[in-house]
């Protein structure tokens, strides 16, 4: 039986995780926390270089099959104007199984347009919805996720 929505997120600092948990609470849907398979934490400078290189890496944390869902909501930080490498890796590994997706990015200043390009390149299609939240907004709880519900 096909389910409605799966949230797939990566969070280095906890900002994207806060959004993912808030959205899961509202939707009551399944959620996968993606992580690097071979390391617990990555240095920010290394993360930026990987993101800019459009690298892919081994990942862990994928508990649900994306083909079982009508829509995936990706939540990712932006590093150097590009989405986080673990999310790109998930997209690349599962692109044949993702029917529809939305993209939520967290960032210090900006990064939505670059992340949309990254996601479209990885999946071969544009997101049906997208939004950018500044880290300061998330920290203060000053965000609205209603468009994704």
N, C-alpha and C. Protein backbone atom coordinates (compact mmCIF):
# COMPACT_ATOMS: atom_id res chain seq x y z
N UNK A 1 0.83 -1.18 0.00
CA UNK A 1 0.00 0.00 0.00
C UNK A 1 0.88 1.25 0.00
N UNK A 2 0.61 2.14 -0.91
CA UNK A 2 1.40 3.36 -1.02
C UNK A 2 1.00 4.35 0.07
N UNK A 3 2.00 4.91 0.73
CA UNK A 3 1.78 5.90 1.77
C UNK A 3 1.90 7.28 1.17
N UNK A 4 1.45 8.28 1.90
CA UNK A 4 1.41 9.64 1.37
C UNK A 4 2.79 10.31 1.35
N UNK A 5 3.42 10.49 2.53
CA UNK A 5 4.60 11.34 2.63
C UNK A 5 5.69 10.72 3.49
N UNK A 6 6.93 10.87 3.03
CA UNK A 6 8.11 10.50 3.80
C UNK A 6 8.99 11.75 3.91
N UNK A 7 9.44 12.06 5.12
CA UNK A 7 10.40 13.14 5.31
C UNK A 7 11.79 12.51 5.35
N UNK A 8 12.70 13.05 4.56
CA UNK A 8 14.10 12.61 4.55
C UNK A 8 14.94 13.85 4.84
N UNK A 9 15.76 13.77 5.91
CA UNK A 9 16.54 14.95 6.26
C UNK A 9 17.95 14.60 6.68
N UNK A 10 18.80 15.60 6.58
CA UNK A 10 20.14 15.55 7.13
C UNK A 10 20.32 16.83 7.94
N UNK A 11 20.96 16.71 9.10
CA UNK A 11 21.19 17.87 9.93
C UNK A 11 22.55 17.75 10.61
N UNK A 12 23.41 18.70 10.37
CA UNK A 12 24.72 18.71 11.00
C UNK A 12 24.65 19.41 12.36
N UNK A 13 23.91 20.51 12.43
CA UNK A 13 23.89 21.33 13.64
C UNK A 13 22.60 21.22 14.46
N UNK A 14 21.59 20.53 13.91
CA UNK A 14 20.32 20.40 14.61
C UNK A 14 19.23 21.31 14.08
N UNK A 15 19.57 22.27 13.24
CA UNK A 15 18.58 23.22 12.70
C UNK A 15 17.60 22.50 11.77
N UNK A 16 18.11 21.76 10.80
CA UNK A 16 17.23 21.03 9.87
C UNK A 16 16.44 19.96 10.62
N UNK A 17 17.05 19.36 11.62
CA UNK A 17 16.35 18.34 12.40
C UNK A 17 15.15 18.95 13.14
N UNK A 18 15.30 20.15 13.64
CA UNK A 18 14.19 20.80 14.34
C UNK A 18 13.00 20.98 13.39
N UNK A 19 13.26 21.42 12.16
CA UNK A 19 12.18 21.55 11.17
C UNK A 19 11.57 20.20 10.82
N UNK A 20 12.43 19.20 10.63
CA UNK A 20 11.94 17.87 10.26
C UNK A 20 11.01 17.31 11.33
N UNK A 21 11.39 17.44 12.58
CA UNK A 21 10.56 16.92 13.67
C UNK A 21 9.25 17.70 13.81
N UNK A 22 9.30 19.01 13.61
CA UNK A 22 8.08 19.82 13.66
C UNK A 22 7.12 19.42 12.54
N UNK A 23 7.65 19.21 11.35
CA UNK A 23 6.80 18.82 10.22
C UNK A 23 6.26 17.41 10.41
N UNK A 24 7.08 16.50 10.90
CA UNK A 24 6.61 15.14 11.16
C UNK A 24 5.48 15.16 12.19
N UNK A 25 5.61 15.97 13.20
CA UNK A 25 4.57 16.09 14.22
C UNK A 25 3.25 16.54 13.60
N UNK A 26 3.31 17.48 12.68
CA UNK A 26 2.09 17.98 12.03
C UNK A 26 1.49 16.98 11.05
N UNK A 27 2.36 16.26 10.33
CA UNK A 27 1.88 15.33 9.30
C UNK A 27 1.61 13.92 9.83
N UNK A 28 2.31 13.54 10.88
CA UNK A 28 2.17 12.18 11.40
C UNK A 28 2.72 11.15 10.42
N UNK A 29 3.75 11.51 9.70
CA UNK A 29 4.29 10.64 8.65
C UNK A 29 5.61 9.99 9.08
N UNK A 30 6.10 9.10 8.25
CA UNK A 30 7.39 8.45 8.48
C UNK A 30 8.52 9.44 8.20
N UNK A 31 9.69 9.16 8.79
CA UNK A 31 10.82 10.07 8.63
C UNK A 31 12.12 9.26 8.68
N UNK A 32 13.07 9.63 7.81
CA UNK A 32 14.41 9.05 7.80
C UNK A 32 15.43 10.14 8.06
N UNK A 33 16.31 9.90 9.03
CA UNK A 33 17.43 10.79 9.31
C UNK A 33 18.65 10.21 8.62
N UNK A 34 19.12 10.88 7.59
CA UNK A 34 20.27 10.42 6.81
C UNK A 34 21.55 10.93 7.46
N UNK A 35 22.58 10.10 7.44
CA UNK A 35 23.87 10.47 8.03
C UNK A 35 24.99 9.89 7.19
N UNK A 36 26.18 10.41 7.40
CA UNK A 36 27.36 9.82 6.78
C UNK A 36 27.52 8.40 7.33
N UNK A 37 27.82 7.46 6.46
CA UNK A 37 27.97 6.06 6.89
C UNK A 37 29.25 5.85 7.68
N UNK A 38 30.26 6.64 7.40
CA UNK A 38 31.58 6.36 7.96
C UNK A 38 32.09 7.39 8.97
N UNK A 39 31.24 8.34 9.38
CA UNK A 39 31.70 9.32 10.37
C UNK A 39 30.50 9.88 11.12
N UNK A 40 30.73 10.23 12.36
CA UNK A 40 29.67 10.79 13.19
C UNK A 40 29.45 12.27 12.90
N UNK A 41 30.51 13.00 12.69
CA UNK A 41 30.41 14.44 12.45
C UNK A 41 31.44 14.84 11.39
N UNK A 42 31.13 15.84 10.64
CA UNK A 42 32.05 16.31 9.61
C UNK A 42 32.37 17.78 9.90
N UNK A 43 33.59 18.17 9.68
CA UNK A 43 33.99 19.57 9.86
C UNK A 43 33.25 20.43 8.85
N UNK A 44 32.86 21.62 9.26
CA UNK A 44 32.09 22.49 8.38
C UNK A 44 32.83 22.79 7.09
N UNK A 45 34.12 23.08 7.16
CA UNK A 45 34.91 23.37 5.95
C UNK A 45 34.90 22.21 4.97
N UNK A 46 35.03 21.00 5.49
CA UNK A 46 34.98 19.80 4.64
C UNK A 46 33.60 19.65 4.01
N UNK A 47 32.57 19.93 4.80
CA UNK A 47 31.20 19.83 4.29
C UNK A 47 30.96 20.80 3.14
N UNK A 48 31.46 22.01 3.27
CA UNK A 48 31.29 23.02 2.21
C UNK A 48 32.00 22.57 0.93
N UNK A 49 33.23 22.08 1.06
CA UNK A 49 33.98 21.61 -0.11
C UNK A 49 33.24 20.48 -0.80
N UNK A 50 32.74 19.51 -0.04
CA UNK A 50 31.97 18.40 -0.63
C UNK A 50 30.74 18.91 -1.36
N UNK A 51 30.03 19.82 -0.73
CA UNK A 51 28.80 20.35 -1.34
C UNK A 51 29.11 21.07 -2.65
N UNK A 52 30.15 21.89 -2.64
CA UNK A 52 30.51 22.62 -3.86
C UNK A 52 30.99 21.70 -4.97
N UNK A 53 31.62 20.61 -4.61
CA UNK A 53 32.09 19.62 -5.60
C UNK A 53 30.96 18.72 -6.11
N UNK A 54 29.78 18.85 -5.51
CA UNK A 54 28.63 18.01 -5.86
C UNK A 54 28.95 16.54 -5.63
N UNK A 55 29.69 16.28 -4.57
CA UNK A 55 30.13 14.92 -4.24
C UNK A 55 28.96 14.07 -3.76
N UNK A 56 29.14 12.78 -3.81
CA UNK A 56 28.24 11.84 -3.15
C UNK A 56 29.11 11.00 -2.21
N UNK A 57 28.48 10.52 -1.14
CA UNK A 57 29.19 9.77 -0.11
C UNK A 57 28.34 8.58 0.33
N UNK A 58 28.96 7.57 0.95
CA UNK A 58 28.16 6.50 1.54
C UNK A 58 27.31 7.07 2.69
N UNK A 59 26.04 6.65 2.75
CA UNK A 59 25.14 7.16 3.77
C UNK A 59 24.47 6.01 4.52
N UNK A 60 23.91 6.36 5.68
CA UNK A 60 23.13 5.42 6.46
C UNK A 60 21.88 6.14 6.96
N UNK A 61 20.94 5.36 7.46
CA UNK A 61 19.74 5.96 8.05
C UNK A 61 18.49 5.84 7.22
N UNK A 62 18.60 5.26 6.04
CA UNK A 62 17.43 5.10 5.18
C UNK A 62 16.67 3.85 5.61
N UNK A 63 15.60 4.06 6.37
CA UNK A 63 14.82 2.94 6.92
C UNK A 63 13.60 2.59 6.07
N UNK A 64 13.15 3.55 5.29
CA UNK A 64 11.93 3.37 4.49
C UNK A 64 12.28 3.39 3.00
N UNK A 65 11.48 2.69 2.22
CA UNK A 65 11.68 2.66 0.77
C UNK A 65 10.95 3.83 0.12
N UNK A 66 11.66 4.70 -0.59
CA UNK A 66 10.99 5.87 -1.18
C UNK A 66 9.90 5.50 -2.19
N UNK A 67 10.02 4.35 -2.82
CA UNK A 67 9.00 3.95 -3.78
C UNK A 67 7.65 3.64 -3.13
N UNK A 68 7.63 3.52 -1.80
CA UNK A 68 6.38 3.26 -1.08
C UNK A 68 5.60 4.54 -0.78
N UNK A 69 6.11 5.69 -1.22
CA UNK A 69 5.50 6.98 -0.87
C UNK A 69 5.17 7.80 -2.11
N UNK A 70 4.07 8.53 -2.05
CA UNK A 70 3.69 9.41 -3.13
C UNK A 70 4.61 10.63 -3.22
N UNK A 71 5.06 11.12 -2.04
CA UNK A 71 5.87 12.33 -2.01
C UNK A 71 6.95 12.22 -0.94
N UNK A 72 8.11 12.74 -1.27
CA UNK A 72 9.21 12.85 -0.31
C UNK A 72 9.42 14.34 -0.02
N UNK A 73 9.58 14.67 1.25
CA UNK A 73 9.95 16.04 1.62
C UNK A 73 11.39 15.98 2.12
N UNK A 74 12.29 16.61 1.39
CA UNK A 74 13.70 16.66 1.77
C UNK A 74 13.94 17.93 2.58
N UNK A 75 14.67 17.78 3.68
CA UNK A 75 15.06 18.93 4.49
C UNK A 75 16.58 18.86 4.65
N UNK A 76 17.24 19.93 4.22
CA UNK A 76 18.70 19.91 4.17
C UNK A 76 19.29 21.28 4.48
N UNK A 77 20.44 21.29 5.13
CA UNK A 77 21.16 22.56 5.24
C UNK A 77 21.80 22.91 3.89
N UNK A 78 22.14 24.18 3.75
CA UNK A 78 22.84 24.66 2.56
C UNK A 78 24.25 25.05 2.98
N UNK A 79 25.21 24.58 2.22
CA UNK A 79 26.62 24.87 2.48
C UNK A 79 27.22 25.45 1.21
N UNK A 80 27.69 26.66 1.27
CA UNK A 80 28.30 27.28 0.11
C UNK A 80 27.34 27.41 -1.06
N UNK A 81 26.05 27.56 -0.78
CA UNK A 81 25.05 27.69 -1.83
C UNK A 81 24.58 26.38 -2.43
N UNK A 82 25.01 25.25 -1.86
CA UNK A 82 24.63 23.94 -2.38
C UNK A 82 24.07 23.09 -1.24
N UNK A 83 23.19 22.15 -1.58
CA UNK A 83 22.60 21.31 -0.53
C UNK A 83 23.63 20.33 0.04
N UNK A 84 23.35 19.85 1.23
CA UNK A 84 24.26 18.95 1.94
C UNK A 84 24.48 17.65 1.16
N UNK A 85 25.70 17.20 1.18
CA UNK A 85 26.13 16.02 0.43
C UNK A 85 25.32 14.75 0.77
N UNK A 86 25.01 14.46 2.04
CA UNK A 86 24.23 13.25 2.31
C UNK A 86 22.85 13.24 1.64
N UNK A 87 22.21 14.39 1.53
CA UNK A 87 20.91 14.45 0.84
C UNK A 87 21.10 14.23 -0.66
N UNK A 88 22.12 14.85 -1.24
CA UNK A 88 22.41 14.61 -2.66
C UNK A 88 22.67 13.12 -2.89
N UNK A 89 23.40 12.50 -1.99
CA UNK A 89 23.71 11.07 -2.11
C UNK A 89 22.44 10.24 -2.06
N UNK A 90 21.53 10.54 -1.14
CA UNK A 90 20.26 9.84 -1.05
C UNK A 90 19.47 10.00 -2.35
N UNK A 91 19.40 11.22 -2.84
CA UNK A 91 18.67 11.48 -4.08
C UNK A 91 19.26 10.69 -5.24
N UNK A 92 20.56 10.69 -5.36
CA UNK A 92 21.24 9.98 -6.44
C UNK A 92 20.98 8.48 -6.36
N UNK A 93 21.04 7.93 -5.17
CA UNK A 93 20.83 6.50 -4.98
C UNK A 93 19.38 6.08 -5.24
N UNK A 94 18.44 6.98 -5.02
CA UNK A 94 17.02 6.61 -5.06
C UNK A 94 16.21 7.30 -6.14
N UNK A 95 16.87 7.96 -7.08
CA UNK A 95 16.14 8.80 -8.03
C UNK A 95 15.10 8.06 -8.85
N UNK A 96 15.32 6.80 -9.13
CA UNK A 96 14.34 6.03 -9.91
C UNK A 96 13.07 5.72 -9.11
N UNK A 97 13.12 5.91 -7.79
CA UNK A 97 12.01 5.54 -6.93
C UNK A 97 11.26 6.72 -6.35
N UNK A 98 11.66 7.92 -6.69
CA UNK A 98 11.03 9.11 -6.12
C UNK A 98 10.05 9.69 -7.14
N UNK A 99 8.76 9.62 -6.79
CA UNK A 99 7.72 10.09 -7.70
C UNK A 99 7.60 11.61 -7.71
N UNK A 100 7.57 12.19 -6.52
CA UNK A 100 7.35 13.62 -6.36
C UNK A 100 8.08 14.06 -5.10
N UNK A 101 8.57 15.30 -5.10
CA UNK A 101 9.28 15.75 -3.91
C UNK A 101 9.16 17.25 -3.71
N UNK A 102 9.35 17.64 -2.46
CA UNK A 102 9.47 19.04 -2.08
C UNK A 102 10.83 19.20 -1.41
N UNK A 103 11.32 20.43 -1.39
CA UNK A 103 12.64 20.70 -0.84
C UNK A 103 12.55 21.87 0.14
N UNK A 104 13.01 21.62 1.36
CA UNK A 104 13.11 22.65 2.37
C UNK A 104 14.58 22.79 2.72
N UNK A 105 15.10 24.02 2.67
CA UNK A 105 16.50 24.24 3.00
C UNK A 105 16.61 25.18 4.21
N UNK A 106 17.67 24.94 4.99
CA UNK A 106 18.00 25.83 6.09
C UNK A 106 19.37 26.43 5.78
N UNK A 107 19.52 27.71 6.10
CA UNK A 107 20.77 28.37 5.73
C UNK A 107 20.99 29.60 6.59
N UNK A 108 22.20 30.12 6.49
CA UNK A 108 22.54 31.35 7.21
C UNK A 108 22.04 32.58 6.49
N UNK A 109 22.12 32.59 5.16
CA UNK A 109 21.71 33.77 4.38
C UNK A 109 20.81 33.41 3.22
N UNK A 110 21.29 32.56 2.31
CA UNK A 110 20.50 32.19 1.15
C UNK A 110 21.02 30.87 0.60
N UNK A 111 20.27 30.28 -0.30
CA UNK A 111 20.72 29.04 -0.88
C UNK A 111 19.64 28.21 -1.55
N UNK A 112 18.42 28.72 -1.58
CA UNK A 112 17.33 27.94 -2.16
C UNK A 112 17.54 27.68 -3.64
N UNK A 113 17.88 28.71 -4.42
CA UNK A 113 17.98 28.51 -5.87
C UNK A 113 19.08 27.51 -6.23
N UNK A 114 20.23 27.59 -5.58
CA UNK A 114 21.30 26.62 -5.84
C UNK A 114 20.91 25.22 -5.43
N UNK A 115 20.16 25.10 -4.33
CA UNK A 115 19.74 23.79 -3.87
C UNK A 115 18.67 23.18 -4.78
N UNK A 116 17.80 24.01 -5.33
CA UNK A 116 16.81 23.51 -6.29
C UNK A 116 17.53 22.97 -7.53
N UNK A 117 18.54 23.69 -7.99
CA UNK A 117 19.32 23.21 -9.14
C UNK A 117 20.01 21.89 -8.82
N UNK A 118 20.59 21.79 -7.61
CA UNK A 118 21.24 20.54 -7.17
C UNK A 118 20.25 19.39 -7.18
N UNK A 119 19.08 19.62 -6.57
CA UNK A 119 18.07 18.56 -6.46
C UNK A 119 17.57 18.15 -7.85
N UNK A 120 17.30 19.12 -8.70
CA UNK A 120 16.82 18.82 -10.05
C UNK A 120 17.86 18.03 -10.84
N UNK A 121 19.13 18.36 -10.65
CA UNK A 121 20.19 17.62 -11.33
C UNK A 121 20.29 16.19 -10.81
N UNK A 122 20.14 16.02 -9.50
CA UNK A 122 20.24 14.69 -8.90
C UNK A 122 19.04 13.81 -9.24
N UNK A 123 17.85 14.42 -9.32
CA UNK A 123 16.62 13.63 -9.51
C UNK A 123 16.04 13.70 -10.92
N UNK A 124 16.52 14.63 -11.72
CA UNK A 124 16.01 14.74 -13.08
C UNK A 124 14.66 15.40 -13.18
N UNK A 125 14.24 16.09 -12.12
CA UNK A 125 12.95 16.80 -12.12
C UNK A 125 12.96 17.87 -11.04
N UNK A 126 12.12 18.88 -11.24
CA UNK A 126 12.01 19.99 -10.30
C UNK A 126 11.14 19.59 -9.11
N UNK A 127 11.34 20.24 -7.96
CA UNK A 127 10.46 19.97 -6.82
C UNK A 127 9.07 20.57 -7.06
N UNK A 128 8.06 19.95 -6.45
CA UNK A 128 6.70 20.50 -6.55
C UNK A 128 6.50 21.65 -5.58
N UNK A 129 7.37 21.73 -4.58
CA UNK A 129 7.32 22.83 -3.62
C UNK A 129 8.70 23.02 -3.03
N UNK A 130 8.98 24.26 -2.62
CA UNK A 130 10.28 24.53 -2.01
C UNK A 130 10.15 25.73 -1.08
N UNK A 131 11.04 25.76 -0.09
CA UNK A 131 11.06 26.87 0.85
C UNK A 131 12.43 26.96 1.50
N UNK A 132 12.78 28.16 1.89
CA UNK A 132 14.04 28.43 2.57
C UNK A 132 13.73 29.03 3.94
N UNK A 133 14.40 28.53 4.97
CA UNK A 133 14.27 29.09 6.30
C UNK A 133 15.67 29.44 6.80
N UNK A 134 15.83 30.64 7.29
CA UNK A 134 17.10 31.04 7.87
C UNK A 134 17.28 30.32 9.21
N UNK A 135 18.51 30.01 9.53
CA UNK A 135 18.81 29.34 10.80
C UNK A 135 18.26 30.14 11.97
N UNK A 136 18.37 31.46 11.90
CA UNK A 136 17.86 32.31 12.98
C UNK A 136 16.34 32.20 13.13
N UNK A 137 15.62 32.03 12.01
CA UNK A 137 14.16 31.84 12.08
C UNK A 137 13.83 30.53 12.78
N UNK A 138 14.54 29.49 12.43
CA UNK A 138 14.26 28.17 13.01
C UNK A 138 14.56 28.18 14.50
N UNK A 139 15.69 28.78 14.87
CA UNK A 139 16.07 28.85 16.28
C UNK A 139 15.02 29.56 17.11
N UNK A 140 14.42 30.61 16.54
CA UNK A 140 13.39 31.39 17.24
C UNK A 140 11.99 30.77 17.11
N UNK A 141 11.85 29.74 16.28
CA UNK A 141 10.54 29.16 16.03
C UNK A 141 9.69 30.01 15.12
N UNK A 142 10.32 30.90 14.35
CA UNK A 142 9.62 31.84 13.48
C UNK A 142 9.54 31.30 12.05
N UNK A 143 8.87 30.19 11.88
CA UNK A 143 8.72 29.59 10.55
C UNK A 143 7.31 29.02 10.43
N UNK A 144 6.84 28.88 9.21
CA UNK A 144 5.51 28.36 8.95
C UNK A 144 5.62 27.21 7.95
N UNK A 145 5.22 26.03 8.37
CA UNK A 145 5.31 24.84 7.52
C UNK A 145 3.97 24.47 6.88
N UNK A 146 2.98 25.32 7.01
CA UNK A 146 1.63 25.00 6.54
C UNK A 146 1.55 24.61 5.07
N UNK A 147 2.38 25.19 4.23
CA UNK A 147 2.31 24.88 2.80
C UNK A 147 2.70 23.43 2.49
N UNK A 148 3.35 22.77 3.45
CA UNK A 148 3.76 21.38 3.26
C UNK A 148 2.82 20.38 3.92
N UNK A 149 1.72 20.89 4.49
CA UNK A 149 0.77 20.03 5.20
C UNK A 149 -0.45 19.77 4.34
